[in-house]
Coordinates of C-alpha atoms in Angstrom, one line a residue:
Chain A
M1341 CA 32.2 45.1 22.1
T1342 CA 29.3 43.0 20.9
A1343 CA 26.1 44.8 19.9
A1344 CA 24.5 43.3 23.1
A1345 CA 27.2 44.8 25.3
V1346 CA 26.8 48.2 23.7
V1347 CA 23.0 48.0 24.3
R1348 CA 23.6 47.0 28.0
E1349 CA 25.9 50.0 28.3
F1350 CA 23.3 52.2 26.7
W1351 CA 20.8 51.2 29.4
R1352 CA 23.4 51.6 32.2
L1353 CA 24.0 55.2 31.0
M1354 CA 20.3 55.9 30.7
A1355 CA 19.8 54.7 34.3
S1356 CA 22.1 57.5 35.5
N1357 CA 19.5 60.0 34.2
D1358 CA 22.5 62.0 33.0
F1359 CA 21.3 61.8 29.4
D1360 CA 24.3 63.6 27.9
S1361 CA 26.4 60.7 29.1
V1362 CA 24.6 58.4 26.7
A1363 CA 26.4 60.1 23.8
A1364 CA 29.4 57.9 24.6
V1365 CA 27.6 55.0 22.9
L1366 CA 26.0 56.9 20.1
A1367 CA 27.6 57.2 16.6
P1368 CA 27.9 60.7 15.1
G1369 CA 25.0 59.9 12.7
F1370 CA 22.7 58.5 15.4
V1371 CA 19.0 58.4 14.4
L1372 CA 16.1 57.2 16.5
E1373 CA 12.8 56.3 14.9
W1374 CA 9.4 55.7 16.5
P1375 CA 7.2 53.9 13.9
Q1376 CA 4.0 54.2 16.0
S1377 CA 4.0 58.0 15.9
R1378 CA 6.0 58.2 12.6
E1379 CA 8.7 60.4 14.1
R1380 CA 12.5 60.5 13.7
I1381 CA 15.0 62.3 15.9
R1382 CA 18.6 62.9 14.9
G1383 CA 21.7 63.2 17.0
A1384 CA 22.8 62.7 20.5
E1385 CA 22.1 66.3 21.6
R1386 CA 18.4 66.3 20.6
F1387 CA 18.1 62.8 22.1
A1388 CA 19.4 64.0 25.4
R1389 CA 17.2 67.1 25.4
M1390 CA 14.1 65.0 24.6
N1391 CA 14.9 62.7 27.5
R1392 CA 15.5 65.6 29.9
E1393 CA 12.1 67.1 29.1
Y1394 CA 10.4 63.8 29.8
V1395 CA 12.0 63.3 33.2
A1396 CA 10.1 66.1 34.9
H1397 CA 8.3 63.8 37.4
G1398 CA 11.3 62.2 39.0
P1399 CA 14.1 59.9 37.8
W1400 CA 13.5 57.2 35.3
R1401 CA 14.2 53.6 36.3
F1402 CA 14.8 50.9 33.8
N1403 CA 14.5 47.1 34.2
V1404 CA 16.2 45.3 31.3
L1405 CA 14.2 42.1 30.9
R1406 CA 16.5 40.8 28.1
V1407 CA 18.8 41.7 25.3
V1408 CA 19.0 39.5 22.2
G1409 CA 22.1 40.3 20.2
A1410 CA 23.5 39.3 16.9
E1411 CA 26.6 40.7 15.2
S1412 CA 25.6 44.3 14.4
E1413 CA 22.1 44.3 15.8
A1414 CA 20.5 43.8 19.2
V1415 CA 17.0 44.1 20.6
S1416 CA 16.0 44.9 24.2
E1417 CA 12.8 44.5 26.1
V1418 CA 12.8 47.0 29.0
E1419 CA 10.3 48.1 31.7
V1420 CA 10.4 51.9 32.3
T1421 CA 8.9 53.7 35.3
D1422 CA 9.2 57.1 36.8
G1423 CA 7.4 55.9 39.9
T1424 CA 4.0 56.9 38.6
Q1425 CA 3.9 55.8 35.0
N1426 CA 4.9 52.3 33.9
A1427 CA 5.7 51.4 30.3
K1428 CA 7.5 48.9 28.2
A1429 CA 10.0 49.7 25.5
I1430 CA 11.0 47.3 22.7
S1431 CA 14.2 48.7 21.0
F1432 CA 16.0 47.5 17.9
F1433 CA 19.6 48.8 17.9
T1434 CA 22.0 48.8 14.9
V1435 CA 25.6 49.1 16.0
Q1436 CA 28.6 50.2 14.0
E1437 CA 32.1 50.2 15.3
G1438 CA 30.9 49.9 18.9
R1439 CA 28.4 52.7 18.7
I1440 CA 24.7 52.9 18.1
I1441 CA 23.9 54.3 14.6
R1442 CA 20.1 53.5 14.5
L1443 CA 17.4 52.8 17.1
V1444 CA 13.9 51.8 16.2
E1445 CA 11.7 51.9 19.2
Y1446 CA 8.2 50.6 20.0
W1447 CA 6.1 51.4 23.1
P1448 CA 3.3 48.8 23.2
E1449 CA 0.3 49.8 25.3
P1450 CA -1.9 47.5 27.4
S1451 CA -5.0 46.4 25.4
P1452 CA -8.1 44.4 26.3
A1453 CA -8.1 40.6 25.7
P1454 CA -10.5 39.7 22.9
A1455 CA -13.5 37.9 24.5
N1456 CA -13.7 35.4 21.6
R1457 CA -10.3 33.8 22.3
A1458 CA -10.9 33.4 26.1
P1459 CA -11.7 29.7 25.6
L1460 CA -8.1 29.2 24.2
T1461 CA -6.2 31.3 26.7
E1462 CA -5.4 31.7 30.4
P1463 CA -4.5 35.0 32.2
L1464 CA -0.9 36.0 32.6
Q1465 CA -0.1 36.7 36.3
Chain B
M30 CA 19.4 25.3 12.7
T31 CA 20.0 28.7 14.3
A32 CA 17.3 30.4 16.3
A33 CA 17.0 32.9 13.4
A34 CA 16.6 30.1 10.8
V35 CA 13.8 28.6 12.9
V36 CA 12.1 31.9 13.1
R37 CA 12.3 32.4 9.4
E38 CA 10.8 29.0 8.9
F39 CA 8.0 29.9 11.4
W40 CA 7.0 32.9 9.2
R41 CA 7.3 30.8 6.0
L42 CA 4.8 28.3 7.4
M43 CA 2.6 31.1 8.7
A44 CA 2.5 32.6 5.2
S45 CA 1.0 29.3 3.9
N46 CA -2.1 30.1 6.0
D47 CA -2.1 26.4 6.8
F48 CA -1.7 27.0 10.5
D49 CA -1.5 23.3 11.5
S50 CA 1.8 23.2 9.5
V51 CA 3.4 25.6 11.9
A52 CA 3.5 22.8 14.5
A53 CA 6.6 21.5 12.7
V54 CA 8.6 24.3 14.4
L55 CA 6.9 24.3 17.8
A56 CA 8.1 22.3 20.7
P57 CA 5.7 20.1 22.6
G58 CA 5.6 22.6 25.5
F59 CA 5.1 25.6 23.3
V60 CA 3.7 28.7 25.0
L61 CA 2.7 32.0 23.5
E62 CA 2.3 35.1 25.7
W63 CA 0.8 38.5 24.9
P64 CA 1.9 40.9 27.7
Q65 CA -0.3 43.7 26.4
S66 CA -3.6 41.8 27.0
R67 CA -2.0 39.6 29.7
E68 CA -2.9 36.3 27.9
R69 CA -1.1 33.0 27.5
I70 CA -2.0 30.3 25.0
R71 CA -0.5 26.8 25.3
G72 CA 0.2 24.2 22.6
A73 CA 0.4 24.0 18.8
E74 CA -3.3 23.0 18.5
R75 CA -4.8 26.0 20.3
F76 CA -2.3 28.3 18.4
A77 CA -3.5 26.9 15.1
R78 CA -7.2 27.2 16.1
M79 CA -6.7 30.8 17.2
N80 CA -5.1 31.7 13.9
R81 CA -7.8 30.0 11.9
E82 CA -10.5 32.0 13.7
Y83 CA -8.6 35.2 12.9
V84 CA -8.3 34.6 9.2
A85 CA -12.0 35.0 8.4
H86 CA -11.4 38.0 6.2
G87 CA -9.1 36.5 3.6
P88 CA -5.5 35.1 3.8
W89 CA -2.9 36.7 6.0
R90 CA 0.3 38.1 4.4
F91 CA 3.5 38.7 6.4
N92 CA 6.4 40.9 5.5
V93 CA 9.4 40.0 7.6
L94 CA 11.3 43.3 8.1
R95 CA 14.1 41.7 10.0
V96 CA 15.1 38.9 12.3
V97 CA 17.8 39.5 15.0
G98 CA 19.0 36.1 16.3
A99 CA 21.4 35.0 19.0
E100 CA 22.1 31.4 20.1
S101 CA 18.8 30.3 21.6
E102 CA 16.7 33.5 21.1
A103 CA 15.6 35.5 18.1
V104 CA 13.4 38.6 17.6
S105 CA 11.4 39.4 14.5
E106 CA 9.7 42.6 13.3
V107 CA 6.9 41.8 10.9
E108 CA 4.2 43.6 9.0
V109 CA 0.9 41.7 8.9
T110 CA -2.1 42.4 6.7
D111 CA -5.2 40.6 5.6
G112 CA -5.7 43.2 2.8
T113 CA -7.9 45.4 5.0
Q114 CA -6.2 45.6 8.4
N115 CA -2.5 46.4 8.8
A116 CA -0.5 45.6 11.9
K117 CA 3.0 45.1 13.1
A118 CA 4.1 42.2 15.3
I119 CA 7.3 42.2 17.4
S120 CA 8.0 38.6 18.5
F121 CA 10.6 37.3 20.9
F122 CA 11.2 33.6 20.3
T123 CA 13.0 31.2 22.6
V124 CA 14.3 28.1 20.7
Q125 CA 15.3 24.7 22.1
E126 CA 16.6 21.9 20.0
G127 CA 15.4 23.5 16.8
R128 CA 11.9 24.2 17.9
I129 CA 10.1 27.2 19.4
I130 CA 9.4 26.7 23.1
R131 CA 8.3 30.2 24.0
L132 CA 7.0 33.2 22.1
V133 CA 6.4 36.6 23.7
E134 CA 4.5 38.9 21.2
Y135 CA 3.7 42.6 21.1
W136 CA 1.3 44.3 18.7
P137 CA 2.2 48.0 19.0
E138 CA -0.5 50.4 17.7
P139 CA -0.1 53.7 16.0
S140 CA -0.2 56.6 18.4
P141 CA -0.2 60.4 18.0
A142 CA 3.1 62.3 18.0
P143 CA 3.4 64.4 21.2
A144 CA 3.2 68.1 20.1
N145 CA 5.9 69.2 22.6
R146 CA 8.6 67.2 20.9
A147 CA 7.8 68.4 17.4
P148 CA 10.7 70.9 17.6
L149 CA 13.1 68.0 18.0
T150 CA 11.7 65.6 15.4
E151 CA 10.9 65.2 11.7
P152 CA 8.1 63.0 10.3
L153 CA 8.9 59.5 9.1
Q154 CA 7.8 58.9 5.5

């Protein structure tokens, strides 16, 4: 399986909201890092528990906008919603022997457009 | 040139701080989108002007952490500093005939670690 195929399978399993099932594509030494909050989480079990605790307000749905994949790395751009909250996840995956060994994840937030560049830009619909 | 090679050349030219030079790797229909602020900027000339206006506080330096490239797409994770401000840019490039036709860029900001997941995580150094 290519790195991109492993990442698509990761999101397919996440969409089941059965977060234990995601372990099928995680390597034994799986590590997830969030650079924005400077946190690291280790192992499929903690990853599943963290996701279960987040899902209190109804099932998560994921819209995979794209996956860009190279040999052992792939990046996804994904919209995430629980019906109330909407967010976007940018995820850098490192794959070894068909399983994800490392995931570096960003959750960029909306921000105001700087007024001084308005003459150069147009609004996105 | 692969998409990844075009992206590395983009960052090499950006590092010169001669932003007009970046036009060498931009397609005539170049478009940059910032989903966080819902802005779009069109064309190499406006892109150069926008960058020049941002560089008031001294030259920009870029540290390319990685480039993940597929056939016509590549993603970079880059640290940006002007000596005072530090930021991180996640950039999705679409390449056609050796030039960048579309760039979708995220600037994720630091955010506090949620206290309720502290039992599951460790701090990143």
